[in-house]
Amino acid sequence: MSSCSPLTADRQANITSMLEQQADRVMALGEWEERWQQNKIGFHQPEVHKMLKKNIDKVLNGRTGVRFFFPLCGKAVDMKWLADMGHSVVGVEISEKAIRQFFEENNMTYTEEPVPAIPGAKVYKNSEKNISLYQCNLYNFSNSIEGQFGAIWDRGSLVAVNPGDREKYAALIISLMANDCRYLLDTLLYNPDLYQGSSCGIELLQSEDALTDKQRNWGLDKFLENVHLITPKSN
């Protein structure tokens, strides 16, 4: 029976240093736009995310025509996959290039309109598939723009936001959740013992080993990809 070797002092120091850097990380919106302009988008997946496929029945919970919200949507092909199933999709993304590429790479026509409630913002729409993608700062978006949603798919948004903004992010997400909303959250590092959630119930659906040579070079011997289902607690 094999077991993980204990952490050496050097490896523990590497992990501590990495987590300290993570806690202080601040990434400006312009840096995300620059990544798209330079095509440094290793986070984009060209196929529908396996965790979404595996857990879609849990998210739908027997419902049809569900309104999905995609925070920091990029050009995720998951959006078209859900739209093809008859669901509607609203996404928010800072990069205009990402949004245009989504429609163009999926051979979809789209319209472009200003958003009066958000100065400087635009919304790109394909009415046939009922997909609306807002180009704006995520925190300028609110339920006054598109109401609340029956489902949220968060594949890399919570992971990407600056740690100092996570409370603001959580407040926004909760405000966008309808009473029957089912929020699927994919994370790479999450300890539910540290955050039980006062407004929502959290259920771990799946946990998979995501350790690669990249993480081993950081000094890690364990790296898990976890998927949680988050639902509003009944009043």
Short mmCIF file of C-alpha atoms in Angstrom, two decimals:
data_model
loop_
_atom_site.label_atom_id
_atom_site.label_comp_id
_atom_site.label_asym_id
_atom_site.label_seq_id
_atom_site.Cartn_x
_atom_site.Cartn_y
_atom_site.Cartn_z
CA MET A 1 0.00 0.00 0.00
CA SER A 2 1.54 3.25 -1.12
CA SER A 3 1.35 6.54 0.77
CA CYS A 4 2.46 10.11 0.19
CA SER A 5 5.87 10.93 1.58
CA PRO A 6 5.93 13.48 4.41
CA LEU A 7 6.73 17.06 3.49
CA THR A 8 10.32 18.11 3.97
CA ALA A 9 11.06 21.49 5.53
CA ASP A 10 12.00 22.90 2.10
CA ARG A 11 8.80 21.66 0.45
CA GLN A 12 6.67 22.98 3.29
CA ALA A 13 8.41 26.35 2.93
CA ASN A 14 7.66 26.33 -0.82
CA ILE A 15 3.96 25.68 -0.17
CA THR A 16 3.80 28.36 2.53
CA SER A 17 5.47 30.85 0.21
CA MET A 18 3.11 30.01 -2.64
CA LEU A 19 0.02 30.45 -0.46
CA GLU A 20 1.32 33.75 0.93
CA GLN A 21 1.85 35.03 -2.61
CA GLN A 22 -1.64 33.87 -3.54
CA ALA A 23 -3.17 35.77 -0.60
CA ASP A 24 -1.59 39.05 -1.75
CA ARG A 25 -2.16 38.55 -5.48
CA VAL A 26 -3.75 41.43 -7.35
CA MET A 27 -4.35 41.14 -11.09
CA ALA A 28 -5.72 44.15 -12.95
CA LEU A 29 -8.43 43.83 -15.59
CA GLY A 30 -5.97 45.12 -18.18
CA GLU A 31 -3.73 42.12 -17.52
CA TRP A 32 -6.57 39.73 -18.39
CA GLU A 33 -7.28 41.66 -21.58
CA GLU A 34 -3.57 41.53 -22.42
CA ARG A 35 -3.54 37.75 -21.99
CA TRP A 36 -6.32 37.45 -24.54
CA GLN A 37 -4.61 39.83 -26.94
CA GLN A 38 -1.37 37.82 -26.69
CA ASN A 39 -3.26 34.52 -26.86
CA LYS A 40 -1.91 33.45 -23.46
CA ILE A 41 -5.06 31.54 -22.66
CA GLY A 42 -3.87 28.18 -21.36
CA PHE A 43 -6.92 28.20 -19.08
CA HIS A 44 -9.28 27.88 -22.08
CA GLN A 45 -10.52 24.37 -22.82
CA PRO A 46 -11.51 23.51 -26.40
CA GLU A 47 -13.90 20.77 -25.24
CA VAL A 48 -16.91 20.85 -22.92
CA HIS A 49 -15.62 20.55 -19.37
CA LYS A 50 -15.80 16.95 -18.14
CA MET A 51 -16.97 18.03 -14.67
CA LEU A 52 -19.95 19.87 -16.19
CA LYS A 53 -20.85 16.86 -18.32
CA LYS A 54 -20.63 14.49 -15.38
CA ASN A 55 -22.75 16.65 -13.09
CA ILE A 56 -25.23 18.27 -15.47
CA ASP A 57 -28.16 16.22 -14.14
CA LYS A 58 -27.45 17.47 -10.62
CA VAL A 59 -27.48 21.04 -11.89
CA LEU A 60 -30.64 20.72 -13.97
CA ASN A 61 -32.47 18.77 -11.25
CA GLY A 62 -35.19 17.77 -13.70
CA ARG A 63 -35.66 21.28 -15.08
CA THR A 64 -35.76 22.35 -18.72
CA GLY A 65 -35.06 25.76 -20.26
CA VAL A 66 -32.81 26.79 -17.39
CA ARG A 67 -31.16 30.25 -17.38
CA PHE A 68 -27.42 29.79 -16.87
CA PHE A 69 -24.96 32.45 -15.70
CA PHE A 70 -21.27 32.24 -16.63
CA PRO A 71 -19.03 34.62 -14.62
CA LEU A 72 -15.78 35.49 -16.46
CA CYS A 73 -17.00 33.33 -19.32
CA GLY A 74 -14.14 33.76 -21.78
CA LYS A 75 -15.08 31.82 -24.92
CA ALA A 76 -16.10 28.65 -23.10
CA VAL A 77 -17.60 26.08 -25.47
CA ASP A 78 -19.76 24.96 -22.53
CA MET A 79 -22.04 27.90 -23.31
CA LYS A 80 -22.96 26.61 -26.76
CA TRP A 81 -23.32 23.07 -25.42
CA LEU A 82 -25.93 24.24 -22.92
CA ALA A 83 -27.66 26.48 -25.47
CA ASP A 84 -27.90 23.53 -27.88
CA MET A 85 -29.76 21.68 -25.12
CA GLY A 86 -32.37 24.45 -25.01
CA HIS A 87 -31.07 26.46 -22.08
CA SER A 88 -30.35 30.20 -22.19
CA VAL A 89 -26.96 31.63 -21.30
CA VAL A 90 -25.77 34.97 -19.93
CA GLY A 91 -22.04 35.54 -19.52
CA VAL A 92 -19.80 38.36 -18.36
CA GLU A 93 -16.28 38.81 -19.73
CA ILE A 94 -13.86 41.75 -19.80
CA SER A 95 -12.23 40.78 -23.10
CA GLU A 96 -14.01 41.82 -26.29
CA LYS A 97 -11.71 39.52 -28.25
CA ALA A 98 -12.83 36.50 -26.21
CA ILE A 99 -16.50 37.26 -26.80
CA ARG A 100 -16.11 37.80 -30.53
CA GLN A 101 -14.04 34.62 -30.83
CA PHE A 102 -16.76 32.64 -29.06
CA PHE A 103 -19.36 33.56 -31.65
CA GLU A 104 -17.04 33.37 -34.64
CA GLU A 105 -15.47 30.02 -33.72
CA ASN A 106 -18.94 28.54 -33.23
CA ASN A 107 -20.19 29.99 -36.54
CA MET A 108 -22.85 32.08 -34.81
CA THR A 109 -24.07 35.48 -35.90
CA TYR A 110 -24.40 38.14 -33.23
CA THR A 111 -25.53 41.67 -32.57
CA GLU A 112 -23.68 44.27 -30.53
CA GLU A 113 -25.45 46.83 -28.35
CA PRO A 114 -24.50 49.31 -25.62
CA VAL A 115 -25.75 48.63 -22.08
CA PRO A 116 -27.30 51.90 -20.80
CA ALA A 117 -27.16 50.77 -17.16
CA ILE A 118 -23.40 50.11 -17.35
CA PRO A 119 -21.44 52.99 -18.90
CA GLY A 120 -18.96 51.73 -21.49
CA ALA A 121 -20.32 48.19 -21.48
CA LYS A 122 -21.58 46.25 -24.49
CA VAL A 123 -23.74 43.15 -24.84
CA TYR A 124 -23.26 40.68 -27.67
CA LYS A 125 -26.28 38.52 -28.47
CA ASN A 126 -27.26 35.54 -30.57
CA SER A 127 -31.04 35.43 -30.37
CA GLU A 128 -31.37 32.03 -32.09
CA LYS A 129 -29.48 30.27 -29.29
CA ASN A 130 -30.49 32.79 -26.61
CA ILE A 131 -26.92 33.67 -25.62
CA SER A 132 -26.06 37.13 -24.25
CA LEU A 133 -22.46 37.99 -23.36
CA TYR A 134 -21.71 41.24 -21.54
CA GLN A 135 -18.34 42.90 -22.00
CA CYS A 136 -17.76 44.72 -18.74
CA ASN A 137 -16.24 44.59 -15.29
CA LEU A 138 -17.94 41.70 -13.49
CA TYR A 139 -18.63 43.88 -10.44
CA ASN A 140 -20.56 46.37 -12.57
CA PHE A 141 -23.03 43.60 -13.44
CA SER A 142 -26.05 43.03 -11.19
CA ASN A 143 -29.43 41.35 -11.00
CA SER A 144 -30.99 44.61 -12.20
CA ILE A 145 -29.47 43.88 -15.63
CA GLU A 146 -30.64 40.31 -16.28
CA GLY A 147 -32.53 39.26 -13.15
CA GLN A 148 -31.64 36.05 -11.30
CA PHE A 149 -30.58 32.67 -12.61
CA GLY A 150 -31.57 29.06 -12.18
CA ALA A 151 -28.00 27.80 -12.56
CA ILE A 152 -24.43 29.09 -12.44
CA TRP A 153 -21.38 27.31 -13.86
CA ASP A 154 -18.18 28.60 -12.29
CA ARG A 155 -15.32 26.73 -13.87
CA GLY A 156 -12.50 29.18 -13.19
CA SER A 157 -14.01 32.46 -12.06
CA LEU A 158 -13.69 32.17 -8.28
CA VAL A 159 -10.17 30.82 -8.80
CA ALA A 160 -9.28 33.83 -10.97
CA VAL A 161 -10.60 36.69 -8.87
CA ASN A 162 -8.20 38.51 -6.59
CA PRO A 163 -8.33 37.07 -3.05
CA GLY A 164 -9.17 40.50 -1.67
CA ASP A 165 -12.28 40.60 -3.88
CA ARG A 166 -13.70 37.20 -2.93
CA GLU A 167 -16.24 38.51 -0.41
CA LYS A 168 -17.49 41.00 -3.00
CA TYR A 169 -17.58 38.19 -5.56
CA ALA A 170 -19.57 35.92 -3.24
CA ALA A 171 -22.08 38.70 -2.53
CA LEU A 172 -22.59 39.25 -6.27
CA ILE A 173 -23.08 35.55 -6.97
CA ILE A 174 -25.58 35.16 -4.13
CA SER A 175 -27.54 38.16 -5.44
CA LEU A 176 -27.79 36.47 -8.84
CA MET A 177 -29.10 33.17 -7.47
CA ALA A 178 -32.83 32.49 -7.79
CA ASN A 179 -34.46 30.45 -5.03
CA ASP A 180 -34.06 27.25 -7.07
CA CYS A 181 -30.57 28.09 -8.34
CA ARG A 182 -27.96 25.36 -8.48
CA TYR A 183 -24.40 26.69 -8.58
CA LEU A 184 -21.72 24.31 -9.85
CA LEU A 185 -18.28 25.40 -8.65
CA ASP A 186 -15.03 23.90 -9.94
CA THR A 187 -11.99 24.68 -7.80
CA LEU A 188 -8.44 23.47 -7.47
CA LEU A 189 -8.01 24.29 -3.80
CA TYR A 190 -10.94 24.52 -1.44
CA ASN A 191 -11.49 23.43 2.15
CA PRO A 192 -15.20 23.47 3.10
CA ASP A 193 -14.20 23.19 6.77
CA LEU A 194 -12.85 26.74 6.48
CA TYR A 195 -15.99 28.13 4.86
CA GLN A 196 -19.33 26.48 5.56
CA GLY A 197 -21.36 29.26 3.99
CA SER A 198 -24.05 31.19 5.83
CA SER A 199 -26.37 31.74 2.86
CA CYS A 200 -25.88 28.52 0.92
CA GLY A 201 -25.53 24.80 1.34
CA ILE A 202 -22.34 23.26 -0.09
CA GLU A 203 -22.11 19.67 -1.31
CA LEU A 204 -18.90 18.11 -2.62
CA LEU A 205 -19.89 16.20 -5.77
CA GLN A 206 -16.55 15.07 -7.07
CA SER A 207 -12.86 15.16 -6.27
CA GLU A 208 -10.14 14.14 -8.72
CA ASP A 209 -6.37 14.06 -8.61
CA ALA A 210 -5.11 16.91 -10.82
CA LEU A 211 -1.42 16.63 -9.91
CA THR A 212 0.95 17.16 -12.85
CA ASP A 213 4.67 17.82 -13.18
CA LYS A 214 3.88 21.55 -13.04
CA GLN A 215 2.55 21.24 -9.48
CA ARG A 216 5.33 18.83 -8.50
CA ASN A 217 7.82 21.54 -9.48
CA TRP A 218 6.09 23.79 -6.96
CA GLY A 219 6.95 21.23 -4.29
CA LEU A 220 3.43 19.79 -4.05
CA ASP A 221 2.60 16.12 -3.70
CA LYS A 222 -1.18 16.58 -3.68
CA PHE A 223 -3.35 18.75 -5.94
CA LEU A 224 -7.09 18.08 -6.16
CA GLU A 225 -9.77 19.36 -8.52
CA ASN A 226 -13.03 19.58 -6.60
CA VAL A 227 -16.56 20.22 -7.85
CA HIS A 228 -19.15 21.55 -5.40
CA LEU A 229 -22.88 22.04 -5.81
CA ILE A 230 -24.03 25.19 -4.01
CA THR A 231 -27.70 25.89 -3.36
CA PRO A 232 -29.49 28.67 -1.46
CA LYS A 233 -30.55 27.71 2.05
CA SER A 234 -34.29 27.85 2.59
CA ASN A 235 -35.39 30.70 4.80
#
